[in-house]
Amino acid sequence: MKFDLSPAAVWRKYERGQDYKRSIGLYDRVRRNEAFYLGRQWEGLKVQSLDPLIFNVLRRCVNLFISMLVSDDVAVRAQPFDMDDEGRRTARILDRAFASAIERSGIKAMGRSLLKNTCVDGDGCFYIRFDPDLETGQAVKGDIAVELIDSTNIYFGNPASDEVQRQPHLIIAMRREVDEVRAEAKANGISAEERAAIVPDDDGVYGKYRAPDDSSRVTVLLHMRKVEGGVAFCKTTRTATIMREKVLPYRLYPVAYMSWNRVRNCCHGESPVTEAIPNQIAINKLYSMYVQCVKQVAFPKIIYDMTRFPNGWSSDVGKAIGMRGNPNEAIATAFRAPDISAQVLHLLKQMMSDTMELMGASEAALGTVRPDNTSAIVAVQNATAAPLELTKMEFYRFTEDWARIFLDLMGAHYGVRTLVAAEEPGEEPVRQQFDFSTLAGKDMRLQVDVGAASYWSEVMQTVTNDNLLERGIISDPITYLENVPDYQVRGKSDLLHALRMQKQQAQKEEMTNEPEN
């Protein structure tokens, strides 16, 4: 049976995805969570009797979670299963290629935004593509680009599963300017008659929440599915085709996806913010009522006899006050209402503390405890971080997913490229060419160093090298310097070059001084 890729068929799949998201309340939940995180916690409520106060407990917890997860650097190292001479050379070149692609795509910096989306919305997603127009500093153009996708804009073919690579198809929705979309369609060989069908629309999801200038935009759907020979891509709108289906030699969908708390039989996860919103509302209401009550009863009030002061009482300094009758018998006194119960403030503090602790942000983790006992504080911080370990492992799994996609795209698009790498360990790096198409379809043992493993590049590696040097395990100064982080030795490359020249000179002199037989 022929697969229907008409704009109408793709749009029906998109609408089914929208219906599913509405059925689980995703759109409203995401909008509400985002508003509470940003501090818009009284939005839509008409309050006249209270001054609406906001004590944003949620944002502090979310920022703590993100900082704890991104505090460790992420390093990627890919190695072939067969580590012969050629395999070791490939591994060294891949290290350089990964470092360059990660730096140029900015994926590490985008990881903070992704974790924020994941924590607040429940899910985070990267769409990884090859941009043929990116400059690489050499004759060959094009490199890997990464886009952050909201959970409301990705649609799974099987919404009961969150495993990306097992989906029958994926759809990514985006709002783009009509002129830009028409230009892309023209570049893809779409006829003028078909391009005329690309018009502004409103797909019903954005509604009143769309931007004021959204009237000139159209919803573009990127549809992808796995076929024999790779992954097939096409782009459509509700009424027109922008890019006809084409197959790229990928083994994986170029989509990396993670959830904060996974939900059984659902492709969308749950955010820790959702369950804490009622607590946040109660805290704001109680604080607002507490402050309003303090304003009303904390200051003494003047009480006077209106029959004796027909013109009212004036609190102006030095101003005469007219009265009737004997001034010595004037009745005016100060009245102070009873103090508000201390239980209210105690309850507020207890609610804030309990809410943060239940979310996983204790006082020790936030740094608000006095350092009377350092060992105890460290123990409490470790215990606080323990519940976040599950999310951290999920983030590491997500990191490995996008690293494998990087490797897949390198094999499909890089071709022959020039990199600076050493031929053998200990040798000076040289410029050498490598054909990345040889990686296509090959299984690589991909190792992702995360967490404590990344500290070797800053502190632990230097300490370990010093210990190896002291014990005599390392005797070559070149080997020692190569394992020291670059930023810790200024002019490291020049120093290594000078040491290599000295070593070569010493070898020449040794050969010259050898006695002839």
C-alpha atoms as one frame of an Amber mdcrd trajectory, in Angstrom:
protein
   0.000   0.000   0.000   1.353   3.393  -0.973   2.068   5.734   1.901  -0.112
   8.859   1.699   2.028  11.980   2.055  -0.452  14.523   0.762  -0.761  17.743
   2.811  -4.242  16.734   3.920  -3.083  13.301   5.155  -0.140  14.738   7.112
  -2.425  17.407   8.578  -4.863  14.739   9.784  -2.008  13.016  11.634  -1.102
  16.362  13.149  -4.679  16.941  14.301  -4.799  13.475  15.892  -1.666  14.410
  17.798  -3.313  17.649  18.912  -6.388  15.763  20.102  -4.218  13.476  22.204
  -2.359  16.398  23.798  -5.674  18.090  24.579  -7.043  14.879  26.103  -4.199
  14.807  28.640  -4.390  18.585  29.188  -0.857  19.212  27.933  -1.376  22.626
  26.323  -3.079  24.184  29.358  -0.660  22.528  31.775   2.402  23.825  29.934
   1.012  27.365  29.740   0.137  27.323  33.435   3.504  25.909  34.526   5.388
  28.458  32.428   3.342  31.315  33.909   3.997  30.186  37.477   7.715  29.711
  36.826   7.995  33.216  35.348   6.122  34.752  38.285   2.791  35.465  36.575
   0.937  33.703  39.364  -2.106  35.997  39.704  -2.743  36.183  35.973  -6.435
  36.355  35.077  -7.640  36.936  38.667  -9.380  40.203  39.560  -8.328  41.025
  43.117  -9.430  44.321  44.663  -9.345  43.704  48.399  -5.772  42.342  48.475
  -2.379  43.438  47.245  -1.354  40.340  45.191   2.041  39.274  46.522   4.270
  36.612  44.939   6.790  34.478  46.806   8.095  32.344  43.936   9.135  29.088
  45.586   8.859  27.170  42.310  11.462  29.166  40.380  14.026  28.747  43.125
  13.555  24.977  43.118  13.654  24.721  39.308  16.845  26.794  39.083  18.433
  24.606  41.758  17.588  21.423  39.841  18.995  22.817  36.588  22.213  24.007
  38.231  22.719  20.618  39.913  22.295  18.779  36.611  24.546  21.025  34.500
  27.252  21.482  37.128  29.114  18.520  35.586  30.541  18.858  32.115  29.774
  16.333  29.391  32.505  14.825  27.235  31.866  12.475  24.315  34.276   9.810
  23.154  33.506   7.417  20.295  35.563   4.312  19.604  35.235   1.518  17.021
  34.751  -1.972  18.373  37.902  -3.125  16.595  40.677  -1.088  18.244  43.550
  -1.946  15.904  45.908   0.709  14.536  43.269   2.044  12.161  40.630   1.943
  14.915  42.805   3.968  17.277  43.436   6.537  14.546  39.682   6.758  13.888
  39.012   7.238  17.608  41.495  10.146  17.821  39.958  11.821  14.769  36.440
  11.356  16.129  37.464  13.007  19.393  38.494  16.097  17.434  35.408  15.981
  15.222  33.033  15.660  18.182  34.714  18.513  20.045  34.419  20.769  16.977
  30.781  19.841  16.265  29.734  20.286  19.895  31.404  23.688  20.091  30.017
  24.932  16.777  26.455  23.735  17.411  26.357  25.174  20.953  24.539  22.103
  22.204  26.032  22.310  25.698  24.709  25.838  26.220  21.334  24.785  24.837
  21.295  21.975  27.396  20.414  24.500  30.108  17.354  25.670  28.182  16.382
  22.080  27.496  16.571  21.161  31.195  14.467  24.205  32.060  11.833  23.102
  29.525  11.978  19.550  30.835  11.588  20.603  34.466   8.809  23.146  33.866
   6.907  21.478  31.009   7.710  17.822  31.688   9.594  17.124  28.430  12.532
  18.454  26.422  13.518  17.779  22.818  16.395  18.450  20.408  15.989  18.311
  16.637  19.426  17.748  15.122  19.981  18.496  11.456  22.783  19.106   8.972
  23.044  22.706   7.782  24.915  22.736   4.436  25.548  26.499   4.600  27.525
  26.642   7.863  31.141  27.726   7.498  33.693  25.222   8.796  36.964  27.048
   8.150  37.872  24.742   5.259  36.814  24.161   1.680  33.944  21.886   2.672
  30.869  23.689   4.005  28.178  22.415   6.308  27.981  21.212   9.882  25.549
  19.933  12.482  22.951  22.367  13.849  20.677  21.832  16.845  17.203  23.267
  17.462  15.304  23.242  20.744  11.750  21.947  20.262   8.919  22.526  22.745
   7.001  19.479  23.932   3.832  21.004  22.464   5.392  21.033  18.977   6.475
  17.400  18.573   3.937  14.701  17.748   4.606  10.968  18.097   3.076   8.417
  15.767   2.528   6.168  18.802   1.691   8.465  21.740   1.619   5.508  24.146
   5.431   5.179  23.912   8.211   7.707  24.563  10.866   5.688  22.687  11.747
   7.911  19.766  13.499   5.355  17.578  10.536   2.944  17.717   7.986   5.479
  16.454   6.232   4.785  13.133   6.560   8.477  12.330   7.339  11.830  13.955
   5.949  15.285  13.187   7.551  18.561  14.249   5.335  21.643  13.958   6.684
  25.176  13.600   5.270  28.617  12.863   7.118  30.431  10.074   6.691  33.482
   7.868   4.791  32.796   4.651   7.389  34.522   2.413  10.179  32.456   3.956
   8.244  29.225   3.423   7.448  30.104  -0.198  11.115  30.811  -0.862  12.064
  27.411   0.558   9.402  25.722  -1.544  10.743  27.422  -4.674  14.266  26.221
  -3.838  12.870  22.697  -3.506  11.376  22.767  -7.008   7.734  23.328  -6.029
   5.680  24.907  -8.834   4.301  28.445  -8.635   0.738  27.090  -8.570   1.494
  24.912  -5.534   3.391  27.756  -3.837   0.310  29.961  -4.150  -1.485  27.558
  -1.790   0.925  28.483   1.025  -1.142  31.038   2.916  -1.360  32.216   6.547
  -3.438  29.986   8.779  -4.489  29.380  12.362  -4.302  25.720  13.322  -6.375
  26.175  16.490  -3.638  25.381  19.014  -2.206  28.850  19.318  -5.546  30.714
  19.274  -5.517  33.723  21.564  -2.006  32.836  22.766  -0.333  33.482  19.422
   1.927  36.475  18.918   0.380  39.761  17.698   2.206  39.508  14.341   1.224
  35.849  13.834  -1.256  36.718  11.099   1.498  36.454   8.457   2.659  32.994
   9.555   1.809  29.483   8.528   2.128  26.177  10.359   4.806  24.005   8.736
   4.890  20.274   9.480   8.140  18.313   9.184   7.148  14.659   8.771   9.729
  11.903   9.144   9.489   8.127   8.959  11.893   5.223   8.696  12.074   3.489
   5.325  14.423   1.078   3.652  17.678   2.928   3.144  17.278   5.572   5.849
  14.810   8.157   7.136  12.339   9.869   4.795  11.522  13.562   5.305   8.836
  15.796   3.841   7.473  19.271   4.679   3.875  20.375   4.246   1.339  22.935
   5.368  -2.402  22.398   5.666  -2.893  22.908   1.904   0.518  22.717   0.214
   3.751  20.751  -0.064   6.974  22.585   0.735   9.431  19.700   0.272   8.576
  16.426  -1.371   9.668  13.307   0.467  13.353  12.518   0.237  15.333   9.776
   1.915  18.533  10.494   3.830  20.882   7.637   4.804  20.263   7.901   8.557
  19.967   4.942  10.889  18.309   7.050  13.598  15.608   9.701  13.792  17.496
  12.985  14.314  15.478  13.654  17.466  16.665  13.342  21.092  13.922  13.372
  23.721  13.768  13.198  27.505  11.113  13.435  30.216  11.520  14.618  33.818
   9.149  12.056  35.358   8.096   9.347  32.951   4.411   8.459  32.782   3.364
   4.917  31.957   1.828   4.447  28.492   2.331   8.110  27.590   4.907   9.872
  25.435   4.830  12.953  27.692   6.341  13.153  31.149   5.206  15.029  34.231
   6.776  18.163  35.650   7.528  18.592  39.372   6.035  22.087  39.063   2.541
  20.770  38.324   1.925  19.161  41.700   3.432  22.112  43.599   1.239  24.819
  42.008  -1.608  24.475  44.597   1.001  24.945  47.360   2.328  28.041  45.586
  -1.188  29.476  45.300  -1.853  28.882  49.016   1.444  30.552  49.969   0.680
  33.616  47.851  -2.871  33.937  49.228  -1.833  33.538  52.858   1.027  35.988
  52.522  -1.227  38.535  50.817  -3.903  38.207  53.515  -1.255  38.346  56.245
   0.234  41.581  54.905  -3.233  43.064  54.363  -4.176  42.267  57.961  -0.928
  43.773  59.266  -1.599  46.958  57.312  -5.085  47.199  58.817  -4.416  46.428
  62.504  -0.726  47.064  63.157  -1.032  50.855  63.530  -3.181  52.640  66.176
  -6.401  54.282  65.002  -7.809  57.586  66.334 -11.362  57.360  67.692 -13.302
  60.601  68.262 -16.818  61.772  69.082 -18.383  62.963  65.828 -20.901  65.113
  67.751 -18.058  67.169  69.199 -15.928  67.221  66.017 -18.427  68.011  63.242
 -15.647  68.882  60.780 -13.806  65.592  61.355 -10.403  64.835  62.794  -7.196
  66.094  61.188  -3.840  64.426  61.624  -1.922  67.388  60.153   0.842  68.657
  62.429  -0.047  71.951  64.183  -3.438  72.293  62.519  -6.285  73.592  64.762
  -9.262  71.289  65.217 -12.650  72.868  65.788 -15.086  71.272  68.227 -18.346
  71.856  70.071 -18.532  72.065  73.839 -15.811  72.251  76.432 -12.352  71.443
  74.934 -11.347  69.889  78.255 -14.050  67.336  77.735 -13.046  66.430  74.170
 -13.354  62.702  73.572 -10.586  61.356  71.319  -8.435  58.344  71.986  -6.175
  55.863  70.171  -7.286  52.294  69.572  -5.047  49.336  68.653  -6.573  46.078
  67.447  -5.312  42.716  68.781  -2.194  41.354  67.122  -2.567  38.775  64.368
  -1.963  35.189  65.459   1.658  34.036  65.198   0.377  30.721  63.849  -0.208
  32.308  60.444   3.430  33.257  59.898   4.577  29.935  61.308   2.269  28.112
  58.891   3.565  30.142  55.962   7.188  29.351  56.723   6.353  25.705  57.260
   4.479  25.519  53.947   7.363  27.073  52.035   9.898  24.792  53.688   7.813
  21.645  53.187   7.069  22.506  49.561  10.745  22.958  48.714  11.784  19.826
  50.585   9.111  17.699  48.928  10.272  18.987  45.545  13.851  18.037  46.498
  15.293  21.415  47.522  16.245  21.308  51.184  17.856  24.163  53.112  21.233
  22.428  52.887  20.989  22.172  49.108  19.962  25.818  48.847  22.842  26.875
  51.125  20.653  28.541  53.753  21.955  26.580  56.767  24.762  27.737  59.052
  28.015  25.800  58.496  28.337  24.627  62.106  29.056  21.061  61.110  30.600
  20.716  57.659  30.475  16.929  57.570  26.796  16.906  58.444  26.001  19.522
  55.803  27.823  17.517  53.106  25.924  14.402  54.149  22.604  16.248  53.976
  23.461  17.705  50.559  24.323  14.247  49.235  21.070  12.879  50.617  19.169
  15.772  49.003  20.794  15.130  45.623  19.932  11.412  45.761  16.324  11.786
  44.460  17.693  13.804  41.528  19.982  10.931  40.507  17.192   9.314  38.478
  16.730  12.503  36.489  20.495  12.851  36.128  20.736   9.325  34.691  17.953
  10.217  32.251  19.896  13.327  31.215  23.001  11.202  30.639  20.955   8.793
  28.517  19.634  11.769  26.557  23.212  13.014  26.050  24.266   9.657  24.643
  21.275   9.721  22.287  22.220  13.046  20.707  25.873  11.959  20.529  24.869
   8.892  18.512  22.795  11.113  16.225  25.848  13.354  15.747  27.845  10.296
  14.672  25.053   9.237  12.308  24.959  12.656  10.632  28.748  12.822  10.367
  28.826   9.556   8.436  26.028  10.722   6.127  27.145  14.301   5.363  30.731
  15.111   6.335  32.521  13.354   3.485  36.280  13.970   3.323  37.416  16.561
   5.848  40.716  17.822   7.217  41.342  17.672  10.954  44.313  18.275  13.208
  45.131  15.118  15.153  48.127  13.022  16.143  48.960   9.962  14.080  50.111
   8.123  17.195  49.908   8.913  20.932  52.791  11.165  21.917  53.348  12.491
  18.399  52.798  16.110  17.439  49.322  16.744  15.936  49.327  17.175  12.161
  46.702  18.029   9.570  45.252  14.891   8.045  42.266  13.980   5.933  39.583
  11.529   6.935  36.667  10.142   4.960  33.688  10.204   7.328  31.560   8.239
   4.868  33.456   5.150   6.053  31.547   5.525   9.351  28.137   5.191   7.710
  26.377   2.061   8.905  29.166   1.035  11.261  28.536   0.378  14.916  30.642
   2.460  17.236  31.202   1.891  20.896  30.131   5.294  22.146  31.253   6.192
  25.627  29.861   9.325  27.286  31.929  10.639  30.205  29.656  12.576  32.530
  29.701  13.725  36.152  32.767  12.910  38.211  34.390  11.456  35.113  34.575
  14.941  33.617  36.579  16.348  36.500  39.674  14.560  35.206  40.002  17.349
  32.680  40.413  19.959  35.399  41.624  18.684  38.736  41.751  14.922  38.992
  43.766  14.451  35.823  46.495  16.803  37.036  46.628  15.157  40.467  46.752
  11.704  38.893  49.538  12.743  36.517  51.555  14.172  39.422  51.201  10.901
  41.327  52.231   8.860  38.295  55.253  11.104  37.793  56.321  10.824  41.436
  56.056   7.027  41.350  58.124   6.818  38.196  55.307   5.362  36.096  55.582
   8.394  33.805  59.137   9.320  32.961  58.687  11.159  29.671  57.953  14.913
  30.145  56.142  14.957  26.782  53.676  12.298  27.955  53.156  14.197  31.203
  52.429  17.521  29.475  50.054  15.957  26.956  47.855  14.778  29.822  47.790
  18.161  31.580  44.773  20.376  30.718  45.696  23.105  28.237  44.519  26.006
  30.404  46.786  24.973  33.302  49.987  25.382  31.263  50.263  28.580  29.283
  51.985  28.054  25.949  51.605  24.281  26.216  51.851  23.669  22.459  55.076
  25.672  22.174  56.535  23.861  25.148  55.630  20.467  23.703  57.178  21.451
  20.377  60.402  22.501  22.104  60.556  19.229  24.066  60.001  17.171  20.914
  62.789  19.076  19.144  65.090  18.415  22.114  64.188  14.735  22.022  64.907
  14.514  18.301  68.210  16.339  18.736  69.222  13.996  21.546  68.392  10.974
  19.399  70.508  12.354  16.537  73.467  12.977  18.845  73.120   9.497  20.304
  73.157   7.977  16.845  76.194  10.092  15.897  78.161   9.053  19.009  77.519
   5.335  18.541  80.844   3.520  17.786  81.152   2.030  14.336  81.661  -1.715
  14.071
